[in-house]
Coordinates of C-alpha atoms in Angstrom, one line a residue:
M751 CA 20.8 3.5 14.0
S752 CA 20.0 1.3 16.8
A753 CA 16.3 -0.8 17.3
I754 CA 15.5 1.3 20.4
Q755 CA 16.0 4.5 18.1
I756 CA 13.9 3.3 15.7
L757 CA 11.0 2.3 18.0
V758 CA 11.3 5.9 19.6
L759 CA 10.9 7.2 16.0
I760 CA 7.9 5.2 15.2
A761 CA 6.1 6.1 18.4
A762 CA 6.6 9.7 17.8
Y763 CA 5.4 9.3 14.2
F764 CA 2.3 7.4 15.4
A765 CA 1.6 10.1 18.3
V766 CA 1.4 12.7 15.4
L767 CA -1.1 10.7 13.3
L768 CA -3.2 9.8 16.4
L769 CA -3.4 13.6 16.9
I770 CA -4.7 14.2 13.6
S771 CA -7.0 11.2 13.9
Y772 CA -8.3 12.7 17.4
F773 CA -9.4 16.0 15.5
T774 CA -10.8 14.6 12.1
G775 CA -12.8 11.4 14.0
K776 CA -14.6 13.5 16.5
N777 CA -18.1 13.1 14.6
D778 CA -17.2 9.2 14.0
S779 CA -20.2 9.1 11.7
N780 CA -20.4 6.6 8.9
A781 CA -20.9 9.6 6.5
D782 CA -17.4 11.0 7.5
F783 CA -15.8 7.6 7.5
F784 CA -16.9 6.4 3.8
K785 CA -17.1 10.1 2.2
A786 CA -15.6 12.6 4.6
G787 CA -18.7 14.6 4.0
R788 CA -17.5 15.5 0.5
T789 CA -15.5 18.4 1.8
S790 CA -11.8 17.6 1.0
P791 CA -9.9 20.3 -0.7
W792 CA -8.7 18.8 -4.1
Y793 CA -5.2 19.7 -3.5
I794 CA -4.9 18.1 -0.3
V795 CA -6.3 14.9 -1.9
A796 CA -3.8 15.2 -4.9
F797 CA -1.0 15.6 -2.8
G798 CA -1.8 12.8 -0.4
M799 CA -2.7 10.4 -3.4
V800 CA 1.1 10.5 -4.4
G801 CA 2.1 8.8 -1.1
A802 CA -0.8 6.2 -1.3
S803 CA -0.1 5.5 -4.8
L804 CA 3.8 5.0 -4.3
S805 CA 3.5 3.1 -0.8
G806 CA 6.4 1.2 0.6
V807 CA 6.5 -1.1 -2.6
T808 CA 8.0 2.1 -4.6
F809 CA 10.1 3.4 -1.6
I810 CA 12.0 0.1 -1.3
S811 CA 11.2 -2.2 -4.1
V812 CA 11.6 0.4 -7.1
P813 CA 15.3 1.3 -6.2
G814 CA 15.8 -2.5 -5.5
W815 CA 14.7 -3.4 -8.9
V816 CA 17.0 -0.9 -10.6
D817 CA 20.0 -3.6 -10.8
G818 CA 17.9 -6.2 -12.5
S819 CA 15.5 -3.8 -14.8
Q820 CA 17.6 -0.7 -15.1
F821 CA 15.2 2.3 -15.7
S822 CA 12.6 0.2 -18.0
Y823 CA 10.1 0.5 -15.3
F824 CA 9.8 4.1 -16.3
Q825 CA 8.0 2.9 -19.5
V826 CA 5.3 1.4 -17.2
V827 CA 5.1 4.9 -15.4
L828 CA 4.5 6.5 -18.6
G829 CA 1.6 4.4 -19.3
Y830 CA 0.3 5.3 -15.7
M831 CA 0.3 8.9 -16.6
F832 CA -2.0 8.4 -19.7
G833 CA -4.0 6.0 -17.6
Y834 CA -4.9 8.7 -15.2
F835 CA -6.4 11.0 -17.9
V836 CA -8.7 8.2 -18.8
V837 CA -9.8 7.9 -15.0
A838 CA -10.4 11.5 -14.8
F839 CA -12.3 12.3 -17.8
V840 CA -14.3 8.7 -18.5
L841 CA -14.6 7.2 -14.9
M842 CA -15.0 10.1 -12.6
P843 CA -17.9 11.5 -14.4
I844 CA -19.8 8.5 -14.0
Y845 CA -19.1 8.0 -10.5
Y846 CA -20.0 11.7 -9.5
K847 CA -23.2 11.3 -11.7
L848 CA -24.4 8.3 -9.6
N849 CA -23.4 10.0 -6.4
V850 CA -22.0 6.4 -5.2
T851 CA -20.5 5.5 -2.1
S852 CA -18.8 2.3 -3.6
I853 CA -17.9 2.5 -7.3
Y854 CA -19.2 -0.8 -7.8
E855 CA -22.6 0.4 -7.3
Y856 CA -22.5 1.4 -10.9
L857 CA -22.5 -2.2 -11.9
L858 CA -25.7 -2.7 -9.8
E859 CA -27.2 0.1 -11.8
R860 CA -26.0 -0.9 -15.1
F861 CA -26.4 -4.8 -15.0
G862 CA -27.8 -6.1 -11.8
T863 CA -27.0 -7.6 -8.3
M864 CA -24.5 -10.5 -9.4
S865 CA -22.6 -8.2 -11.4
H866 CA -22.4 -5.9 -8.6
K867 CA -21.2 -8.6 -6.0
T868 CA -18.6 -10.1 -8.7
G869 CA -17.2 -6.6 -9.1
A870 CA -16.8 -6.1 -5.4
F871 CA -15.4 -9.5 -4.9
F872 CA -12.5 -8.9 -7.3
F873 CA -11.9 -5.7 -5.8
F874 CA -11.8 -7.3 -2.5
I875 CA -9.2 -9.9 -3.6
S876 CA -7.1 -7.4 -5.4
R877 CA -7.0 -5.0 -2.4
V878 CA -6.4 -7.5 0.3
L879 CA -3.5 -9.0 -1.6
G880 CA -2.2 -5.4 -2.7
A881 CA -2.4 -4.2 0.9
A882 CA -0.7 -7.0 2.2
F883 CA 1.9 -7.0 -0.3
R884 CA 2.8 -3.3 0.8
L885 CA 2.7 -4.0 4.5
Y886 CA 4.7 -7.1 4.0
L887 CA 7.6 -5.0 2.8
V888 CA 7.5 -2.5 5.6
A889 CA 7.1 -5.7 8.3
I890 CA 10.2 -7.5 6.8
V891 CA 12.0 -4.3 7.2
L892 CA 11.3 -3.8 10.8
Q893 CA 11.7 -7.5 11.5
Q894 CA 15.3 -7.4 9.8
F895 CA 16.3 -4.2 11.7
V896 CA 14.3 -4.0 14.8
F897 CA 12.5 -6.9 16.2
D898 CA 15.3 -9.6 15.2
A899 CA 17.4 -7.9 17.8
W900 CA 15.0 -9.0 20.6
N901 CA 13.8 -12.4 19.0
I902 CA 10.4 -11.2 18.4
P903 CA 8.6 -13.4 15.8
F904 CA 7.6 -11.9 12.4
E905 CA 4.0 -12.7 13.2
I906 CA 4.1 -10.2 16.2
T907 CA 5.8 -7.5 14.1
V908 CA 2.6 -7.9 11.6
I909 CA 0.1 -7.7 14.4
I910 CA 1.6 -4.5 16.1
S911 CA 1.5 -2.9 12.5
I912 CA -1.8 -3.7 11.5
A913 CA -3.0 -2.7 15.2
L914 CA -1.3 0.7 14.9
I915 CA -3.2 1.5 11.7
W916 CA -6.6 0.4 13.2
I917 CA -6.2 2.6 16.0
Y918 CA -5.9 5.9 14.0
T919 CA -8.4 5.1 11.4
N920 CA -11.1 3.4 13.5
K921 CA -13.3 6.6 13.9
G922 CA -12.4 9.0 11.0
G923 CA -11.8 6.6 8.2
I924 CA -11.2 8.4 5.1
K925 CA -11.7 11.8 6.5
T926 CA -8.6 11.1 8.7
I927 CA -6.8 9.5 6.0
V928 CA -7.1 12.4 3.5
W929 CA -5.1 14.4 5.9
T930 CA -2.8 11.8 7.3
D931 CA -1.7 11.0 3.6
T932 CA -0.6 14.5 3.1
L933 CA 1.7 14.3 6.0
Q934 CA 2.9 11.0 4.8
T935 CA 3.6 12.0 1.2
L936 CA 5.7 15.0 2.6
F937 CA 7.9 12.6 4.7
M938 CA 8.4 10.1 1.8
I939 CA 9.4 12.6 -0.8
A940 CA 11.8 14.6 1.7
A941 CA 13.2 11.0 2.5
V942 CA 14.0 10.3 -1.1
I943 CA 15.5 13.8 -2.0
L944 CA 17.4 13.9 1.4
S945 CA 18.6 10.2 0.7
I946 CA 20.1 11.2 -2.6
Y947 CA 22.1 14.2 -1.2
F948 CA 23.5 12.3 1.8
I949 CA 24.7 9.3 -0.4
N950 CA 26.1 11.9 -3.4
E951 CA 27.9 13.6 -0.6
S952 CA 29.6 10.7 0.8
L953 CA 30.6 10.0 -2.9
G954 CA 32.0 13.3 -3.3
W955 CA 29.4 14.0 -6.0
S956 CA 27.0 16.9 -6.7
F957 CA 23.8 16.0 -8.0
G958 CA 24.6 17.2 -11.4
E959 CA 27.9 15.1 -11.2
F960 CA 25.9 12.0 -10.4
L961 CA 23.6 12.4 -13.4
A962 CA 26.7 12.8 -15.8
S963 CA 28.7 9.9 -14.4
N964 CA 29.5 6.8 -16.3
E965 CA 28.5 4.9 -13.3
L966 CA 24.7 6.0 -13.8
K967 CA 24.9 5.1 -17.4
D968 CA 25.4 1.3 -16.4
Y969 CA 21.8 1.7 -14.9
S970 CA 19.8 4.3 -16.8
K971 CA 18.5 2.6 -19.8
I972 CA 14.6 3.4 -20.2
L973 CA 13.6 2.4 -23.6
V974 CA 13.4 -1.4 -24.5
T975 CA 12.7 -1.5 -28.1
D976 CA 15.1 -4.3 -29.3
S977 CA 12.5 -7.1 -29.7
F978 CA 8.6 -7.1 -29.2
L979 CA 9.3 -10.5 -27.7
E980 CA 10.9 -9.1 -24.5
R981 CA 8.8 -8.7 -21.6
S982 CA 9.8 -5.2 -20.9
H983 CA 9.4 -3.9 -24.4
F984 CA 8.2 -0.5 -24.4
L985 CA 4.7 -1.0 -26.1
K986 CA 3.9 -3.7 -23.7
S987 CA 4.9 -1.8 -20.8
F988 CA 3.3 1.5 -21.7
L989 CA 0.0 -0.5 -22.3
G990 CA 0.4 -2.6 -19.4
G991 CA 0.9 0.6 -17.2
M992 CA -1.7 2.4 -18.7
F993 CA -4.3 -0.5 -17.9
I994 CA -2.8 -1.1 -14.6
T995 CA -3.6 2.5 -13.6
I996 CA -7.2 2.2 -15.1
C997 CA -7.9 -0.7 -13.0
M998 CA -5.8 -0.1 -9.9
T999 CA -6.9 3.4 -9.5
G1000 CA -10.2 4.1 -11.5
L1001 CA -11.8 0.7 -10.9
D1002 CA -10.3 0.5 -7.3
Q1003 CA -12.7 1.7 -4.3
D1004 CA -9.3 2.6 -2.5
M1005 CA -8.2 5.1 -4.8
M1006 CA -11.3 6.3 -5.7
Q1007 CA -12.7 6.8 -2.5
K1008 CA -10.5 9.6 -1.7
N1009 CA -11.4 11.3 -5.1
L1010 CA -15.1 11.0 -4.2
T1011 CA -14.6 13.1 -1.0
C1012 CA -13.9 16.2 -3.2
K1013 CA -16.5 18.8 -3.4
T1014 CA -17.2 18.5 -7.3
L1015 CA -16.2 16.6 -10.3
K1016 CA -14.2 19.3 -11.6
D1017 CA -12.1 19.6 -8.2
A1018 CA -11.6 15.8 -8.3
Q1019 CA -10.5 16.0 -12.1
K1020 CA -8.0 18.7 -11.3
N1021 CA -6.9 16.5 -8.4
M1022 CA -6.1 13.7 -10.6
V1023 CA -4.2 15.2 -13.5
S1024 CA -1.9 17.2 -11.0
F1025 CA -1.3 14.1 -9.0
S1026 CA -0.3 12.0 -12.2
I1027 CA 2.5 14.7 -13.3
V1028 CA 3.8 14.9 -9.6
L1029 CA 3.7 11.2 -9.3
V1030 CA 5.7 10.6 -12.5
V1031 CA 8.7 12.7 -11.2
V1032 CA 8.6 11.5 -8.0
T1033 CA 8.9 8.0 -9.3
L1034 CA 12.0 9.3 -11.4
L1035 CA 13.7 10.3 -8.4
F1036 CA 13.2 6.8 -6.6
M1037 CA 14.7 5.2 -9.9
L1038 CA 17.7 7.6 -9.7
L1039 CA 18.0 6.5 -6.0
G1040 CA 18.1 3.1 -7.0
A1041 CA 21.1 3.3 -9.4
L1042 CA 22.9 5.5 -6.6
L1043 CA 22.3 2.7 -4.0
F1044 CA 24.0 0.0 -6.0
I1045 CA 26.7 2.4 -7.2
Y1046 CA 27.6 3.2 -3.6
A1047 CA 27.1 -0.5 -2.5
K1048 CA 29.9 -1.5 -5.3
K1049 CA 32.3 1.2 -4.1
H1050 CA 32.0 0.1 -0.8
G1051 CA 31.8 -3.7 -1.1
I1052 CA 28.1 -3.8 0.5
A1053 CA 26.8 -7.2 -0.2
I1054 CA 23.1 -7.6 -1.2
P1055 CA 21.2 -8.2 2.4
L1056 CA 19.8 -12.0 2.7
M1057 CA 16.6 -13.0 3.9
D1058 CA 16.0 -16.7 4.8
G1059 CA 19.2 -17.3 3.3
T1060 CA 18.2 -15.7 -0.2
P1061 CA 19.9 -12.2 -1.5
K1062 CA 16.8 -9.8 -1.5
T1063 CA 17.4 -6.5 -3.4
D1064 CA 14.4 -5.0 -1.6
L1065 CA 16.5 -4.7 1.4
L1066 CA 19.7 -2.7 0.2
F1067 CA 18.1 0.7 0.8
P1068 CA 17.5 0.0 4.5
E1069 CA 21.0 -1.6 4.7
I1070 CA 22.8 1.5 3.3
A1071 CA 20.5 3.8 5.2
L1072 CA 20.7 2.0 8.6
N1073 CA 23.9 0.2 8.9
S1074 CA 26.5 1.9 6.6
G1075 CA 27.4 4.7 9.1
L1076 CA 26.7 7.4 6.7
S1077 CA 24.6 9.6 8.7
I1078 CA 22.2 9.4 11.6
T1079 CA 20.1 12.0 9.8
L1080 CA 19.8 9.8 6.6
A1081 CA 18.8 6.7 9.0
I1082 CA 16.0 9.0 10.7
T1083 CA 15.0 10.3 7.0
F1084 CA 14.7 6.7 5.6
M1085 CA 12.7 5.4 8.7
L1086 CA 10.4 8.2 8.7
G1087 CA 10.1 7.9 4.7
L1088 CA 9.4 4.0 5.0
I1089 CA 6.8 4.2 7.9
A1090 CA 5.0 6.9 5.7
A1091 CA 5.1 5.2 2.5
A1092 CA 3.8 1.9 4.0
Y1093 CA 1.2 3.3 6.0
S1094 CA 0.0 5.9 3.6
S1095 CA -1.3 3.1 1.3
A1096 CA -2.2 0.4 4.0
D1097 CA -4.5 2.6 6.1
S1098 CA -6.7 3.6 3.2
A1099 CA -6.7 0.0 2.0
L1100 CA -8.2 -0.9 5.3
T1101 CA -10.7 1.8 5.2
S1102 CA -11.7 1.0 1.5
L1103 CA -12.1 -2.8 2.5
T1104 CA -14.1 -1.8 5.3
T1105 CA -16.3 0.5 3.0
S1106 CA -16.8 -2.0 0.1
F1107 CA -17.6 -4.9 2.4
C1108 CA -20.1 -2.9 4.4
V1109 CA -21.8 -1.2 1.3
D1110 CA -21.4 -4.1 -1.3
F1111 CA -21.9 -7.2 0.8
L1112 CA -23.7 -6.1 4.0
N1113 CA -25.9 -3.4 2.2
I1114 CA -25.2 -1.4 5.4
E1115 CA -27.4 1.6 4.1
K1116 CA -30.5 -0.6 4.4
R1117 CA -29.8 -1.7 7.9
P1118 CA -31.4 0.1 11.1
H1119 CA -29.7 3.3 11.6
D1120 CA -28.6 2.2 15.3
Q1121 CA -26.9 -0.8 14.0
Q1122 CA -24.9 0.9 11.2
K1123 CA -21.9 2.1 13.2
K1124 CA -21.5 -1.0 15.1
L1125 CA -21.5 -3.1 12.0
R1126 CA -18.9 -0.8 10.5
K1127 CA -16.7 -1.1 13.5
K1128 CA -16.6 -4.9 13.6
T1129 CA -16.1 -5.1 9.7
H1130 CA -13.0 -2.8 10.5
I1131 CA -11.6 -5.3 13.0
T1132 CA -12.4 -8.2 10.9
M1133 CA -10.4 -6.7 7.8
S1134 CA -7.4 -6.1 10.1
I1135 CA -7.3 -9.6 11.0
M1136 CA -7.4 -10.8 7.5
L1137 CA -4.8 -8.6 6.5
V1138 CA -2.3 -10.0 9.3
I1139 CA -3.3 -13.5 8.0
V1140 CA -2.3 -12.8 4.4
I1141 CA 0.9 -11.0 5.3
I1142 CA 2.0 -14.0 7.3
I1143 CA 1.2 -16.0 4.3
F1144 CA 3.2 -14.3 2.2
K1145 CA 6.5 -14.4 4.2
H1146 CA 6.3 -18.3 3.2
V1147 CA 5.3 -18.0 -0.5
L1148 CA 7.0 -14.7 -2.2
S1149 CA 10.4 -15.3 -3.6
S1150 CA 10.3 -12.4 -6.4
N1151 CA 10.9 -8.6 -6.3
V1152 CA 7.5 -7.4 -4.6
I1153 CA 6.6 -4.6 -7.0
D1154 CA 6.9 -7.2 -10.0
S1155 CA 4.7 -9.7 -7.9
L1156 CA 2.4 -6.9 -7.1
L1157 CA 1.7 -5.9 -10.7
T1158 CA 1.5 -9.6 -11.9
V1159 CA -1.2 -10.5 -9.5
A1160 CA -3.0 -7.3 -10.5
G1161 CA -3.0 -8.8 -14.1
Y1162 CA -5.4 -11.7 -12.6
T1163 CA -7.7 -9.9 -10.2
Y1164 CA -8.4 -6.6 -12.0
G1165 CA -9.0 -8.1 -15.5
P1166 CA -12.7 -9.1 -14.7
L1167 CA -13.4 -5.5 -13.5
L1168 CA -11.8 -3.9 -16.7
G1169 CA -14.0 -6.1 -18.5
L1170 CA -17.2 -5.3 -16.7
F1171 CA -16.8 -1.6 -16.6
A1172 CA -15.5 -1.4 -20.5
F1173 CA -18.7 -3.2 -21.5
G1174 CA -20.8 -1.1 -19.3
I1175 CA -19.6 2.2 -20.5
F1176 CA -19.0 1.4 -24.3
T1177 CA -21.9 -0.9 -25.1
K1178 CA -25.9 -0.5 -24.4
Y1179 CA -26.4 -4.2 -24.0
K1180 CA -27.7 -6.0 -20.9
I1181 CA -26.7 -9.3 -19.7
R1182 CA -27.9 -12.3 -18.1
D1183 CA -26.6 -11.0 -14.7
K1184 CA -26.7 -14.4 -12.8
H1185 CA -24.0 -15.9 -15.5
V1186 CA -21.4 -13.0 -14.8
W1187 CA -19.5 -14.8 -12.3
I1188 CA -19.2 -17.7 -14.4
V1189 CA -17.5 -15.5 -17.2
A1190 CA -15.4 -13.7 -14.7
G1191 CA -13.9 -17.1 -13.4
I1192 CA -13.4 -18.5 -16.5
S1193 CA -11.5 -15.3 -17.7
V1194 CA -9.0 -15.6 -14.8
A1195 CA -8.6 -19.2 -15.5
I1196 CA -7.7 -18.7 -19.0
T1197 CA -5.4 -15.8 -18.4
F1198 CA -3.6 -17.7 -15.7
I1199 CA -3.0 -20.5 -18.3
L1200 CA -1.7 -18.1 -20.9
G1201 CA 0.7 -16.5 -18.4
K1202 CA 2.2 -19.8 -17.6
I1203 CA 3.1 -20.9 -21.2
P1204 CA 6.8 -21.3 -21.5
A1205 CA 8.2 -18.4 -23.8
E1206 CA 9.6 -21.2 -26.2
N1207 CA 6.2 -22.4 -27.2
L1208 CA 5.1 -18.8 -28.1
G1209 CA 8.2 -18.3 -30.4
G1210 CA 10.4 -16.6 -27.6
Y1211 CA 7.4 -14.2 -26.7
V1212 CA 7.8 -13.5 -23.0
V1213 CA 4.2 -12.5 -21.6
G1214 CA 4.3 -9.4 -19.2
Y1215 CA 1.8 -6.8 -17.8
E1216 CA -0.3 -7.1 -21.0
L1217 CA -2.0 -10.0 -19.3
L1218 CA -4.2 -7.3 -17.5
P1219 CA -5.9 -6.0 -20.9
I1220 CA -6.1 -9.6 -22.4
N1221 CA -8.0 -10.8 -19.2
G1222 CA -10.4 -7.8 -19.6
L1223 CA -10.8 -8.5 -23.2
I1224 CA -11.8 -12.3 -22.5
T1225 CA -14.2 -11.0 -20.0
F1226 CA -15.6 -8.4 -22.4
L1227 CA -15.9 -11.1 -25.2
G1228 CA -17.5 -13.5 -22.4
L1229 CA -20.0 -10.6 -21.5
I1230 CA -21.2 -10.7 -25.2
L1231 CA -22.0 -14.2 -25.1
I1232 CA -24.4 -13.8 -22.3
R1233 CA -25.9 -10.4 -23.5
R1234 CA -29.6 -10.2 -23.5
K1235 CA -31.6 -8.8 -26.7

């Protein structure tokens, strides 16, 4: 597929998004931007959240990770599912009862201003890094397969990507995103199913023959139970996945903002439960696709693509889809799926960052009414510029698989949020609010040190995603030390 064809496809795709934005953003009010007027159908939110949760990271990085980890990532996914039930039946009732715009307003109600700001700050850092990870992935693919052909710098690629998102989220905000996410999820699921079909067809297999093949058995180990010392041991992966979901969905303004657009708590809970089941099935499909990609690459002598001289398995899927000559339909399907996957998470991240900064830091609802919309729009532009800068930095510092990097960073940034919310929900203590930021900072520092201890100094124990609950526990214990009588 040529660079020109890819650009035409991207332009057509964004024309559709702009059309959706036109109809959903007519009101251009802060109420629609932040909450969509609380009128979103739960089934639309649920389907759209699949795409937002998976993102470009899942679309490219999960298949690319299969060669190194086989299907062990599915252990984390099972933990995700259990975590979604905790979110639906423990956290959501609190948010709906308080009728919050930003979920960190709960910390203001429970503890005070400093706790509110601390929680919002850690979300802000988490979401900036998370959104940047996701957009970085699609940017390197566009750079490798489109813009390098015209000698356009990576920095320009990133600016174009963010600018496109800003254009269609500028007016409608979350109201637009609820509907664009639905379209994007549809494209992404269609892309993975069609990719599996076309690659199997080229190998002379039916889907059933692929599942029964000896080649798949080389990649399909799910449970890791040999030694608890291993980083990917089942229990560590399951618990890590559960807490990642609780934090990256239930304590994350980005994901919860969509849920808070549902009419009632019951609708929001139906949305979360149905979404979690669909997510497990779709993620399994991505791992099957990953195995299929490596099988195909071995049979046809396709090398892992290089980026800056280093093999990058994240680029194997685009390499096969776009350059192997399999089918123009596969190439078009891949590009639509990639664009949909990347932008379905990035657009909501930009909107949630704008929402959180306006509500949690700028106290927009207390500003004069005639200033509120202007302030929101300025913040939206500022958040866009910030994402551009962080993505460009990532190009020079990231070395590992993107999804692994994303989940590792989550262990540091979401831990204080986990500790704060757990302390608020499961105890009745008040705390010395002005000291909260110290507790959170110390918790992150201790967790970072623990994560860097060599395995040989821990008797061979390799620290994995359990850093997140450990971080939350340290924060929880620190809050006990600053509790008030």
